[in-house]
Structures are given as structure tokens and as C-alpha cells.
PDB file of C-alpha atoms in Angstrom:
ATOM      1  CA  UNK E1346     -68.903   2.689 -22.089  1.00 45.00           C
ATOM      2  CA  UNK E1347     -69.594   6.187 -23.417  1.00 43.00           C
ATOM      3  CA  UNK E1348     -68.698   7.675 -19.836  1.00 45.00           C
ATOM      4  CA  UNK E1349     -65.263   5.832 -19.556  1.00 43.00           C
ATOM      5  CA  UNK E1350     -64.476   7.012 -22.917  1.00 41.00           C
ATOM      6  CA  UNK E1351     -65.628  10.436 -22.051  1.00 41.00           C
ATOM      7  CA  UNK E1352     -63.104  10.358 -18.616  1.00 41.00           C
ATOM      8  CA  UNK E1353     -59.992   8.778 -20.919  1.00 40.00           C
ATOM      9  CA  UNK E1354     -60.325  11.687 -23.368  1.00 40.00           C
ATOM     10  CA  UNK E1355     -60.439  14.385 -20.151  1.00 40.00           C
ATOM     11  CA  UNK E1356     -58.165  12.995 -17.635  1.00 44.00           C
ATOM     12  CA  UNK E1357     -54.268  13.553 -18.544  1.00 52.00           C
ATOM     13  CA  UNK E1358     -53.894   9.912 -17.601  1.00 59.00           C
ATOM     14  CA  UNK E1359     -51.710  10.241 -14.704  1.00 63.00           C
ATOM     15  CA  UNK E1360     -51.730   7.763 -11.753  1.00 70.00           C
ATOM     16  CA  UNK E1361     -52.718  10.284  -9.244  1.00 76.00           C
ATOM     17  CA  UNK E1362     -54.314  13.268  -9.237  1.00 79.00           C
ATOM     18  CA  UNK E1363     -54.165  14.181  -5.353  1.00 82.00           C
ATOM     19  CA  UNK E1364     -53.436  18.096  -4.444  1.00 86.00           C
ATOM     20  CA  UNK E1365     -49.749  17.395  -3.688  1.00 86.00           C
ATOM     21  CA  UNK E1366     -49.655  15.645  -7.056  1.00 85.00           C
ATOM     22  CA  UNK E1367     -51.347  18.295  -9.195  1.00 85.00           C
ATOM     23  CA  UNK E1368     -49.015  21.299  -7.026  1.00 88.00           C
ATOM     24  CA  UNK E1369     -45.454  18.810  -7.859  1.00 87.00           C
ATOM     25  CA  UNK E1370     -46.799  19.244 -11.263  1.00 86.00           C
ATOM     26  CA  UNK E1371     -47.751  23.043 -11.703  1.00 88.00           C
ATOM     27  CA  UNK E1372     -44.176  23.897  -9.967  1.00 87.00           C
ATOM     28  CA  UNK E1373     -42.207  21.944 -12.514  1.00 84.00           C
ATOM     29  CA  UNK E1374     -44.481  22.658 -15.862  1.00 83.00           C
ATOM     30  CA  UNK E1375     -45.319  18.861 -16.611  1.00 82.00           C
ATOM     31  CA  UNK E1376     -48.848  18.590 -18.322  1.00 76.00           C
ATOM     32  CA  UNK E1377     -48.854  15.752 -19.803  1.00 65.00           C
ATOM     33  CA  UNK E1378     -47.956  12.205 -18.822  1.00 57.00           C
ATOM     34  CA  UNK E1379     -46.325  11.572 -22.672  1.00 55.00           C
ATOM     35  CA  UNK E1380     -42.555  11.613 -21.248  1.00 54.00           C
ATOM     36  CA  UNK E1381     -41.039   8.416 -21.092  1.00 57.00           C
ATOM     37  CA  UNK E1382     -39.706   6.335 -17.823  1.00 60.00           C
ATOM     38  CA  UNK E1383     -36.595   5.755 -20.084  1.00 65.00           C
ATOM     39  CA  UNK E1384     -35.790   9.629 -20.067  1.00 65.00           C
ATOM     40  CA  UNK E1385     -36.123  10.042 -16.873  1.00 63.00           C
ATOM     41  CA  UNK E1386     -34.115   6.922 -16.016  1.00 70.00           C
ATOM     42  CA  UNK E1387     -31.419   8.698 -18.388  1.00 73.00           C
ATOM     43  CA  UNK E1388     -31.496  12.283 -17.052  1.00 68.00           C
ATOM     44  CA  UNK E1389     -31.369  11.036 -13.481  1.00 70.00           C
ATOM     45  CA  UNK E1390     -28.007   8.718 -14.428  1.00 77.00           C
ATOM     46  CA  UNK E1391     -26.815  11.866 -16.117  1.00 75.00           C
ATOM     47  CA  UNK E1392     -27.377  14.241 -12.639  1.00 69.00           C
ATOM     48  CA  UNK E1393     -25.586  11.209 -10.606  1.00 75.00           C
ATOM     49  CA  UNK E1394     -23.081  11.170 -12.610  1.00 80.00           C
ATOM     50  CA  UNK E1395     -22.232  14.576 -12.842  1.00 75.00           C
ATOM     51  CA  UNK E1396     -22.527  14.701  -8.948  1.00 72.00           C
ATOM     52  CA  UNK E1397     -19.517  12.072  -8.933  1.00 78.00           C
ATOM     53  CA  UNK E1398     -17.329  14.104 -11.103  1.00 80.00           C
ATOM     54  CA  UNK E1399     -17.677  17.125  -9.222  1.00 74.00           C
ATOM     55  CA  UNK E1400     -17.004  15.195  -5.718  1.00 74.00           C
ATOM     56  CA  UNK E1401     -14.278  13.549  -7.242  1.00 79.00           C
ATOM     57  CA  UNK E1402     -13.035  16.682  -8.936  1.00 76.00           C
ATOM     58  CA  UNK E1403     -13.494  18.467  -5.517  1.00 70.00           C
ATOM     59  CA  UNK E1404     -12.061  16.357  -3.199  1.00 70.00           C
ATOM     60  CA  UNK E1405      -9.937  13.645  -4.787  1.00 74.00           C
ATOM     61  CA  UNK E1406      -7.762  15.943  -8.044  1.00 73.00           C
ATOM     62  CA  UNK E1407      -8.218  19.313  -6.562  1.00 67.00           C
ATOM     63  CA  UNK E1408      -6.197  18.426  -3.160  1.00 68.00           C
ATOM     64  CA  UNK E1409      -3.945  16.483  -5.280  1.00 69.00           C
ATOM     65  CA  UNK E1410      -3.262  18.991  -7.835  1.00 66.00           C
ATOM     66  CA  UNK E1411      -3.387  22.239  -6.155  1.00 60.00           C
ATOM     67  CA  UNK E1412      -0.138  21.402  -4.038  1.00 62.00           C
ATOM     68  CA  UNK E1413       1.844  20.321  -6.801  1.00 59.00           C
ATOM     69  CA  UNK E1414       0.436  23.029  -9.177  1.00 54.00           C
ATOM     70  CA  UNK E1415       0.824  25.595  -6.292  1.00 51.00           C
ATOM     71  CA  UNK E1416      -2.700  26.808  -7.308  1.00 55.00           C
ATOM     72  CA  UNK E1417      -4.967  28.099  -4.556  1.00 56.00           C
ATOM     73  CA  UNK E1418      -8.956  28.303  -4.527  1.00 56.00           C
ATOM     74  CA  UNK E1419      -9.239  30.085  -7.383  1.00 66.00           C
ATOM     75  CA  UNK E1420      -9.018  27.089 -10.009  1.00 69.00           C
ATOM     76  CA  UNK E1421     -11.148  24.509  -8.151  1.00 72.00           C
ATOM     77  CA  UNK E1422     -13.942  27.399  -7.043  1.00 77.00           C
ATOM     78  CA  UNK E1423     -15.111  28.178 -11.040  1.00 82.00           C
ATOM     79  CA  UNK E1424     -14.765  24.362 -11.525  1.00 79.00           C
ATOM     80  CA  UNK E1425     -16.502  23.413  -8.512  1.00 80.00           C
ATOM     81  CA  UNK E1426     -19.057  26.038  -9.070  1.00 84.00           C
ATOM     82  CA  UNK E1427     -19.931  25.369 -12.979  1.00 85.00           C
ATOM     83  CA  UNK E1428     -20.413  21.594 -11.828  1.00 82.00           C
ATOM     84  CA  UNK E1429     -22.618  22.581  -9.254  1.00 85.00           C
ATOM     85  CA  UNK E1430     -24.730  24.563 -11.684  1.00 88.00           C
ATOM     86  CA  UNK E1431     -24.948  21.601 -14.131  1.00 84.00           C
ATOM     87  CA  UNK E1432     -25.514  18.779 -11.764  1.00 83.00           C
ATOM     88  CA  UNK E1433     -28.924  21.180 -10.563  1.00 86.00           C
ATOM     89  CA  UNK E1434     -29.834  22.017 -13.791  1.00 85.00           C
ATOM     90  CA  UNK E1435     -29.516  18.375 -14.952  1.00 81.00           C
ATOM     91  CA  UNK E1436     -32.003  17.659 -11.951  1.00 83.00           C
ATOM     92  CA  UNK E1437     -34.347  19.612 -12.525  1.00 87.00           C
ATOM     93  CA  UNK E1438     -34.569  18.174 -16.171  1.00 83.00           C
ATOM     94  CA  UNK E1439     -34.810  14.357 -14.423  1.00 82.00           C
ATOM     95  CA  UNK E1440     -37.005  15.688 -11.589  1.00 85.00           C
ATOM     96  CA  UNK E1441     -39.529  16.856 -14.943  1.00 85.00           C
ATOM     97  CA  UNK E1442     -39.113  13.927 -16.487  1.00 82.00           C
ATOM     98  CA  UNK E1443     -40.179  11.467 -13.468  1.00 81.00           C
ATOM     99  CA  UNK E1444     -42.701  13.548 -13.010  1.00 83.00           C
ATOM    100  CA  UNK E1445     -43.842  13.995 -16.505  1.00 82.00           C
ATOM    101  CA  UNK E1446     -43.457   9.999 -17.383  1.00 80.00           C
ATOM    102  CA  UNK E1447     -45.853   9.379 -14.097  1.00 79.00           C
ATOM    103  CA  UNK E1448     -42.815   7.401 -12.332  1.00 79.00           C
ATOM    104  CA  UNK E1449     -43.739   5.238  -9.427  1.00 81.00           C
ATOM    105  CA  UNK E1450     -41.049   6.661  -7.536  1.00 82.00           C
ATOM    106  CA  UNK E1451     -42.097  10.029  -8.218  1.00 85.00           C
ATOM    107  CA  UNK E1452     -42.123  11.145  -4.260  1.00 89.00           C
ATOM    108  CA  UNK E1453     -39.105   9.268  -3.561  1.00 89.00           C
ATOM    109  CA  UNK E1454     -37.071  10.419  -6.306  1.00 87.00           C
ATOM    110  CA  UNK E1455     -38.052  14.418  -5.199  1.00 90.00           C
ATOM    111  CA  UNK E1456     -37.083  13.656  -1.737  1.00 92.00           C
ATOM    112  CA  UNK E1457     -33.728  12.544  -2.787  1.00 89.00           C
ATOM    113  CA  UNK E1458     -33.346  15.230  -5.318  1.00 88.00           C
ATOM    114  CA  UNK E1459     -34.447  17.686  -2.486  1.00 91.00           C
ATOM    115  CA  UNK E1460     -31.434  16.554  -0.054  1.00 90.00           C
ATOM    116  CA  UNK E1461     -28.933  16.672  -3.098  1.00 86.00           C
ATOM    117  CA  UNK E1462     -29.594  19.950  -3.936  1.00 90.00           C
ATOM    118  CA  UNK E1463     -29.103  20.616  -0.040  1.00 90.00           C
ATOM    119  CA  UNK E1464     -25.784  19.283  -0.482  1.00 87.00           C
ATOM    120  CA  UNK E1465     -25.071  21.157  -3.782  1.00 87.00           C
ATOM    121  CA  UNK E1466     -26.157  24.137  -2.191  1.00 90.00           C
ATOM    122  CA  UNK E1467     -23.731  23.975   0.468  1.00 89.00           C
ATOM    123  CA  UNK E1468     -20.832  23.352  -2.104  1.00 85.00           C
ATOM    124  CA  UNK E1469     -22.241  26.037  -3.677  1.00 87.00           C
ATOM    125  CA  UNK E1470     -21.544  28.207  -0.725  1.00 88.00           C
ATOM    126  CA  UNK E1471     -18.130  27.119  -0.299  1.00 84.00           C
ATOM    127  CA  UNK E1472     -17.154  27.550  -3.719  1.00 81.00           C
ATOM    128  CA  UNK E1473     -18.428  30.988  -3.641  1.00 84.00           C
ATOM    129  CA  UNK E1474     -16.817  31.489  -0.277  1.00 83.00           C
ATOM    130  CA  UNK E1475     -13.276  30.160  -1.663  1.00 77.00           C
ATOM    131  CA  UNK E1476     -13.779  32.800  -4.339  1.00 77.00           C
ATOM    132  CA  UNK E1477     -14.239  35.441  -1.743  1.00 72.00           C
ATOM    133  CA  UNK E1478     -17.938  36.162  -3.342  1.00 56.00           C
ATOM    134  CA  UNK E1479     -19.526  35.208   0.736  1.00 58.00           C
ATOM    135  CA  UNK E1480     -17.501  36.046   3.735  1.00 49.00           C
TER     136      UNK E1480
END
């Protein structure tokens, strides 16, 4: 009894404690498991969301708009751009919160968070590219 008290008072209480575990951790700061599944749940809505608006605002207002507002690049780059920024900045708060809450889906969220901010990158890119910041 003594020695699985002695292991609950030393262990962080985390469902894994494998090298690519303890490596996901140290690279996003998470030390404890006291975050809860319902933040991360929220912060990951909040990414997905903000994803949406900035595809919609991209592709769906922007074409719309900048024809009848005669506006070029310039408006839906800084838009485009600032969204961009949010949307990772918001996922890297959810990515620290599955992580920190001990998710199940841990791995599976990180790989999708991995190949949106592939995608974000490359909008990133092309904003920056409309604003003549990359040839």
C-alpha cells in the first residue's frame, strides 16, 4: 500500500509516460495533467471555428466583395493574414490543453493540428505573397 501511495504522489498521473509522450510534453510546456478535457474540447472548437471564418472570409466575401468594392489584395491579405495568426495561436492553446488534460486523442488531435497548420502556412504564404512581402 505504502509503495502505491509513494508512486501516486511521484508520478504526474498521466496515461503514458513513453519518450514520444514525455518529448510532446517538454515542446509544448504541459507539466501537469490538472487541465481539463472540457478546455481543450473548447479551445479546439474555438481554432475550427476560426479556421471557417477565415476560409469563408478568403474565398467566399473576399471574391465577392473585392469586384464590387474594386479593392485588390491589399484588404483581404492583412485580413487573411491576422486570421491566420489567430487560428495558430488558438492551436497551439488547444494542442496544450489536450495534451495537458491527458486526452485520449492526444496523437490524433497533433496529427490533425500538424496538417492544419500545413494548410495555414500555405495561406500564410499567399497572403504575404498578395502583399508583395514573398515574390
Amino acid at each position: 500500500m505504502t509503495d502505491m501511495l509513494a508512486a501516486e504522489t511521484t508520478s504526474p498521473g498521466f496515461r503514458s509516460d513513453a519518450a514520444p509522450d514525455r518529448f510532446m510534453r517538454r515542446l509544448l510546456g504541459v507539466s501537469g495533467g490538472g487541465v481539463s478535457g472540457a478546455g481543450a474540447q473548447k479551445a479546439f472548437r474555438t481554432s475550427v471555428i476560426v479556421s471557417a471564418i477565415r476560409c469563408i472570409v478568403t474565398y467566399v466575401v473576399v471574391p465577392v466583395a473585392v469586384p464590387l468594392l474594386a479593392l485588390s489584395g491589399w484588404v483581404a491579405a492583412p485580413i487573411g493574414i491576422a486570421l491566420c495568426i489567430y487560428a495558430v495561436v488558438n492551436g497551439i492553446v488547444s494542442l496544450r490543453r489536450f495534451w495537458g488534460s491527458d486526452h485520449p486523442s492526444r496523437w490524433l488531435y497533433t496529427g490533425f493540428i500538424a496538417v492544419v497548420f500545413v494548410v495555414l502556412a500555405f495561406a500564410l504564404v499567399s497572403d504575404l505573397g498578395r502583399l508583395g512581402g514573398i515574390a
